[in-house]
Amino acid sequence: MSDLNEMAVDVISAHRLRFEFPEVVQTSLRPDIVLWSSKDQKIILVELTVPWEEGCEEAHERKAAKYLQLAQDCRDRGWQTWVFPVEIGCRGFPARSAWNFLSAIGMDEHSKKQAARQMGEEAERASCWIWSKREEESWKPGVDGQ
C-alpha cells in the first residue's frame, strides 16, 4: 500500500483547515486520516481512538461499524478500500489494531516499534493533559450540555 500518494488529516490547527474527504464519494463522516491514490483507486480510512485499555475491543468494533457503509460506498465506486480503526490506550499501550495498521502500510519491524512507541507516548501525554484540565470551568458542560 506504499503507492498511496495523497493524504487528508482531520485535525484542528491554528490554520483551521477544513477536512475534505476525497472525491470518491460524498459523506459527512470524517475519518482521522485518509490515504489514497486516485490513479490506482485505492483508499485507506484510519480512525484513531484513545480509550481505557480495557475498552479497546469495544472501541474497535464501534469505529469499524461507523465506517462500514462508507467503505462499501467506496468499493461500489470501484475503489479498493481498507478501514483501520486504531486504538492506543490512554495509558500509552498500542492495541493490536495499531500494529496491524502499521504492518498493512508496509512499515518494517524497526519502524513499527518506533511508531508504536511514539503513538503510545503521545496518547499518554494527551490523556494526562486532559486529566489536568478536568476541573477548569471551560471544560465543564454548559446549560445546554455543550
PDB file of C-alpha atoms in Angstrom:
ATOM      1  CA  MET A   1       0.000   0.000   0.000  1.00  0.00           C
ATOM      2  CA  SER A   2       3.028   2.245  -0.170  1.00  0.00           C
ATOM      3  CA  ASP A   3       1.851   3.602  -3.530  1.00  0.00           C
ATOM      4  CA  LEU A   4      -0.785   5.824  -1.910  1.00  0.00           C
ATOM      5  CA  ASN A   5       0.258   9.359  -2.678  1.00  0.00           C
ATOM      6  CA  GLU A   6      -2.361  11.671  -1.167  1.00  0.00           C
ATOM      7  CA  MET A   7      -3.408  12.240   2.430  1.00  0.00           C
ATOM      8  CA  ALA A   8      -6.016  14.216   4.367  1.00  0.00           C
ATOM      9  CA  VAL A   9      -5.942  14.527   8.149  1.00  0.00           C
ATOM     10  CA  ASP A  10      -8.800  15.727  10.333  1.00  0.00           C
ATOM     11  CA  VAL A  11      -7.086  17.917  12.920  1.00  0.00           C
ATOM     12  CA  ILE A  12      -7.907  21.234  14.455  1.00  0.00           C
ATOM     13  CA  SER A  13      -4.969  23.537  13.992  1.00  0.00           C
ATOM     14  CA  ALA A  14      -4.150  27.196  14.198  1.00  0.00           C
ATOM     15  CA  HIS A  15      -4.886  27.342  10.474  1.00  0.00           C
ATOM     16  CA  ARG A  16      -8.327  25.751  10.908  1.00  0.00           C
ATOM     17  CA  LEU A  17      -8.010  23.867   7.648  1.00  0.00           C
ATOM     18  CA  ARG A  18     -11.252  22.181   6.709  1.00  0.00           C
ATOM     19  CA  PHE A  19     -11.132  18.432   6.247  1.00  0.00           C
ATOM     20  CA  GLU A  20     -12.443  17.307   2.895  1.00  0.00           C
ATOM     21  CA  PHE A  21     -12.999  13.690   2.039  1.00  0.00           C
ATOM     22  CA  PRO A  22     -11.538  12.734  -1.375  1.00  0.00           C
ATOM     23  CA  GLU A  23     -13.878  12.968  -4.343  1.00  0.00           C
ATOM     24  CA  VAL A  24     -14.573   9.234  -4.218  1.00  0.00           C
ATOM     25  CA  VAL A  25     -17.991   9.607  -2.583  1.00  0.00           C
ATOM     26  CA  GLN A  26     -19.947  12.281  -0.748  1.00  0.00           C
ATOM     27  CA  THR A  27     -20.003  11.807   3.021  1.00  0.00           C
ATOM     28  CA  SER A  28     -20.351  13.766   6.225  1.00  0.00           C
ATOM     29  CA  LEU A  29     -18.080  11.285   8.026  1.00  0.00           C
ATOM     30  CA  ARG A  30     -14.592  12.470   8.887  1.00  0.00           C
ATOM     31  CA  PRO A  31     -12.047   9.701   9.458  1.00  0.00           C
ATOM     32  CA  ASP A  32      -8.957  10.982  11.266  1.00  0.00           C
ATOM     33  CA  ILE A  33      -6.640  10.055   8.393  1.00  0.00           C
ATOM     34  CA  VAL A  34      -7.388   9.226   4.764  1.00  0.00           C
ATOM     35  CA  LEU A  35      -4.660   7.960   2.419  1.00  0.00           C
ATOM     36  CA  TRP A  36      -5.457   7.447  -1.240  1.00  0.00           C
ATOM     37  CA  SER A  37      -4.300   7.109  -4.812  1.00  0.00           C
ATOM     38  CA  SER A  38      -6.695   8.389  -7.474  1.00  0.00           C
ATOM     39  CA  LYS A  39      -4.618   6.709 -10.167  1.00  0.00           C
ATOM     40  CA  ASP A  40      -4.819   3.254  -8.571  1.00  0.00           C
ATOM     41  CA  GLN A  41      -8.242   3.821  -6.977  1.00  0.00           C
ATOM     42  CA  LYS A  42      -7.088   2.722  -3.520  1.00  0.00           C
ATOM     43  CA  ILE A  43      -8.137   4.331  -0.258  1.00  0.00           C
ATOM     44  CA  ILE A  44      -7.364   3.737   3.411  1.00  0.00           C
ATOM     45  CA  LEU A  45      -9.542   5.166   6.184  1.00  0.00           C
ATOM     46  CA  VAL A  46      -7.937   5.428   9.624  1.00  0.00           C
ATOM     47  CA  GLU A  47      -9.910   6.245  12.768  1.00  0.00           C
ATOM     48  CA  LEU A  48      -7.824   6.830  15.899  1.00  0.00           C
ATOM     49  CA  THR A  49      -9.272   6.288  19.361  1.00  0.00           C
ATOM     50  CA  VAL A  50      -7.675   6.638  22.803  1.00  0.00           C
ATOM     51  CA  PRO A  51      -9.877   4.619  25.185  1.00  0.00           C
ATOM     52  CA  TRP A  52      -9.100   2.988  28.507  1.00  0.00           C
ATOM     53  CA  GLU A  53      -7.049  -0.092  27.639  1.00  0.00           C
ATOM     54  CA  GLU A  54      -9.922  -2.286  28.832  1.00  0.00           C
ATOM     55  CA  GLY A  55     -12.190  -0.621  26.253  1.00  0.00           C
ATOM     56  CA  CYS A  56     -10.025  -1.081  23.168  1.00  0.00           C
ATOM     57  CA  GLU A  57     -12.002  -4.006  21.759  1.00  0.00           C
ATOM     58  CA  GLU A  58     -15.364  -2.246  22.157  1.00  0.00           C
ATOM     59  CA  ALA A  59     -13.953   0.972  20.652  1.00  0.00           C
ATOM     60  CA  HIS A  60     -12.578  -1.012  17.708  1.00  0.00           C
ATOM     61  CA  GLU A  61     -15.940  -2.628  16.984  1.00  0.00           C
ATOM     62  CA  ARG A  62     -17.800   0.699  17.327  1.00  0.00           C
ATOM     63  CA  LYS A  63     -15.440   2.533  14.941  1.00  0.00           C
ATOM     64  CA  ALA A  64     -15.395  -0.328  12.417  1.00  0.00           C
ATOM     65  CA  ALA A  65     -19.204  -0.282  12.328  1.00  0.00           C
ATOM     66  CA  LYS A  66     -19.236   3.508  11.929  1.00  0.00           C
ATOM     67  CA  TYR A  67     -17.247   3.343   8.668  1.00  0.00           C
ATOM     68  CA  LEU A  68     -18.743   0.139   7.256  1.00  0.00           C
ATOM     69  CA  GLN A  69     -21.170   1.894   4.880  1.00  0.00           C
ATOM     70  CA  LEU A  70     -18.616   4.482   3.768  1.00  0.00           C
ATOM     71  CA  ALA A  71     -16.176   1.697   2.901  1.00  0.00           C
ATOM     72  CA  GLN A  72     -18.883  -0.118   0.931  1.00  0.00           C
ATOM     73  CA  ASP A  73     -19.794   3.091  -0.920  1.00  0.00           C
ATOM     74  CA  CYS A  74     -16.138   3.481  -1.931  1.00  0.00           C
ATOM     75  CA  ARG A  75     -15.997  -0.139  -3.097  1.00  0.00           C
ATOM     76  CA  ASP A  76     -19.218   0.333  -5.079  1.00  0.00           C
ATOM     77  CA  ARG A  77     -17.401   3.113  -6.962  1.00  0.00           C
ATOM     78  CA  GLY A  78     -14.608   0.685  -7.866  1.00  0.00           C
ATOM     79  CA  TRP A  79     -12.093   1.667  -5.166  1.00  0.00           C
ATOM     80  CA  GLN A  80     -10.073  -0.859  -3.192  1.00  0.00           C
ATOM     81  CA  THR A  81     -10.884   0.189   0.360  1.00  0.00           C
ATOM     82  CA  TRP A  82      -9.471  -0.577   3.778  1.00  0.00           C
ATOM     83  CA  VAL A  83     -10.728   0.660   7.144  1.00  0.00           C
ATOM     84  CA  PHE A  84      -8.377   0.709  10.108  1.00  0.00           C
ATOM     85  CA  PRO A  85      -9.843   1.589  13.473  1.00  0.00           C
ATOM     86  CA  VAL A  86      -6.680   2.102  15.567  1.00  0.00           C
ATOM     87  CA  GLU A  87      -6.695   2.181  19.341  1.00  0.00           C
ATOM     88  CA  ILE A  88      -3.942   3.450  21.598  1.00  0.00           C
ATOM     89  CA  GLY A  89      -4.849   3.053  25.254  1.00  0.00           C
ATOM     90  CA  CYS A  90      -4.942   6.242  27.309  1.00  0.00           C
ATOM     91  CA  ARG A  91      -2.017   4.934  29.362  1.00  0.00           C
ATOM     92  CA  GLY A  92       0.059   4.529  26.196  1.00  0.00           C
ATOM     93  CA  PHE A  93      -0.463   0.873  25.271  1.00  0.00           C
ATOM     94  CA  PRO A  94      -0.880   0.374  21.481  1.00  0.00           C
ATOM     95  CA  ALA A  95      -3.633  -2.176  20.811  1.00  0.00           C
ATOM     96  CA  ARG A  96      -3.192  -4.952  18.249  1.00  0.00           C
ATOM     97  CA  SER A  97      -5.013  -2.754  15.720  1.00  0.00           C
ATOM     98  CA  ALA A  98      -2.141  -0.245  15.757  1.00  0.00           C
ATOM     99  CA  TRP A  99       0.361  -2.964  14.868  1.00  0.00           C
ATOM    100  CA  ASN A 100      -1.954  -4.319  12.151  1.00  0.00           C
ATOM    101  CA  PHE A 101      -2.249  -0.868  10.572  1.00  0.00           C
ATOM    102  CA  LEU A 102       1.493  -0.219  10.634  1.00  0.00           C
ATOM    103  CA  SER A 103       2.129  -3.622   9.032  1.00  0.00           C
ATOM    104  CA  ALA A 104      -0.525  -3.051   6.375  1.00  0.00           C
ATOM    105  CA  ILE A 105       1.046   0.205   5.220  1.00  0.00           C
ATOM    106  CA  GLY A 106       4.384  -1.552   4.765  1.00  0.00           C
ATOM    107  CA  MET A 107       6.483  -0.486   7.750  1.00  0.00           C
ATOM    108  CA  ASP A 108       9.462  -2.632   8.664  1.00  0.00           C
ATOM    109  CA  GLU A 109       9.796  -4.017  12.204  1.00  0.00           C
ATOM    110  CA  HIS A 110      12.099  -1.276  13.475  1.00  0.00           C
ATOM    111  CA  SER A 111       9.848   1.489  12.091  1.00  0.00           C
ATOM    112  CA  LYS A 112       6.735  -0.172  13.524  1.00  0.00           C
ATOM    113  CA  LYS A 113       8.268  -0.343  17.001  1.00  0.00           C
ATOM    114  CA  GLN A 114       9.350   3.283  16.811  1.00  0.00           C
ATOM    115  CA  ALA A 115       5.944   4.472  15.528  1.00  0.00           C
ATOM    116  CA  ALA A 116       4.024   2.428  18.124  1.00  0.00           C
ATOM    117  CA  ARG A 117       6.208   3.843  20.911  1.00  0.00           C
ATOM    118  CA  GLN A 118       5.651   7.397  19.663  1.00  0.00           C
ATOM    119  CA  MET A 119       1.894   6.881  19.353  1.00  0.00           C
ATOM    120  CA  GLY A 120       1.777   5.499  22.880  1.00  0.00           C
ATOM    121  CA  GLU A 121       3.768   8.410  24.287  1.00  0.00           C
ATOM    122  CA  GLU A 122       1.541  10.973  22.563  1.00  0.00           C
ATOM    123  CA  ALA A 123      -1.658   9.252  23.707  1.00  0.00           C
ATOM    124  CA  GLU A 124      -0.402   9.158  27.291  1.00  0.00           C
ATOM    125  CA  ARG A 125       0.739  12.792  27.146  1.00  0.00           C
ATOM    126  CA  ALA A 126      -2.636  13.935  25.758  1.00  0.00           C
ATOM    127  CA  SER A 127      -4.532  11.882  28.350  1.00  0.00           C
ATOM    128  CA  CYS A 128      -2.503  13.477  31.151  1.00  0.00           C
ATOM    129  CA  TRP A 129      -3.187  16.931  29.733  1.00  0.00           C
ATOM    130  CA  ILE A 130      -6.937  16.265  29.555  1.00  0.00           C
ATOM    131  CA  TRP A 131      -6.887  14.941  33.137  1.00  0.00           C
ATOM    132  CA  SER A 132      -5.084  18.090  34.302  1.00  0.00           C
ATOM    133  CA  LYS A 133      -7.845  20.264  32.768  1.00  0.00           C
ATOM    134  CA  ARG A 134     -10.774  18.363  34.266  1.00  0.00           C
ATOM    135  CA  GLU A 135     -11.546  20.976  36.952  1.00  0.00           C
ATOM    136  CA  GLU A 136     -11.323  24.021  34.682  1.00  0.00           C
ATOM    137  CA  GLU A 137     -14.625  25.795  34.095  1.00  0.00           C
ATOM    138  CA  SER A 138     -14.023  25.944  30.343  1.00  0.00           C
ATOM    139  CA  TRP A 139     -14.158  22.120  30.288  1.00  0.00           C
ATOM    140  CA  LYS A 140     -17.433  21.792  32.156  1.00  0.00           C
ATOM    141  CA  PRO A 141     -20.659  21.382  30.197  1.00  0.00           C
ATOM    142  CA  GLY A 142     -22.843  24.462  29.930  1.00  0.00           C
ATOM    143  CA  VAL A 143     -26.579  24.708  30.500  1.00  0.00           C
ATOM    144  CA  ASP A 144     -27.358  23.083  27.139  1.00  0.00           C
ATOM    145  CA  GLY A 145     -24.786  20.280  27.686  1.00  0.00           C
ATOM    146  CA  GLN A 146     -22.208  21.903  25.426  1.00  0.00           C
TER     147      GLN A 146
END
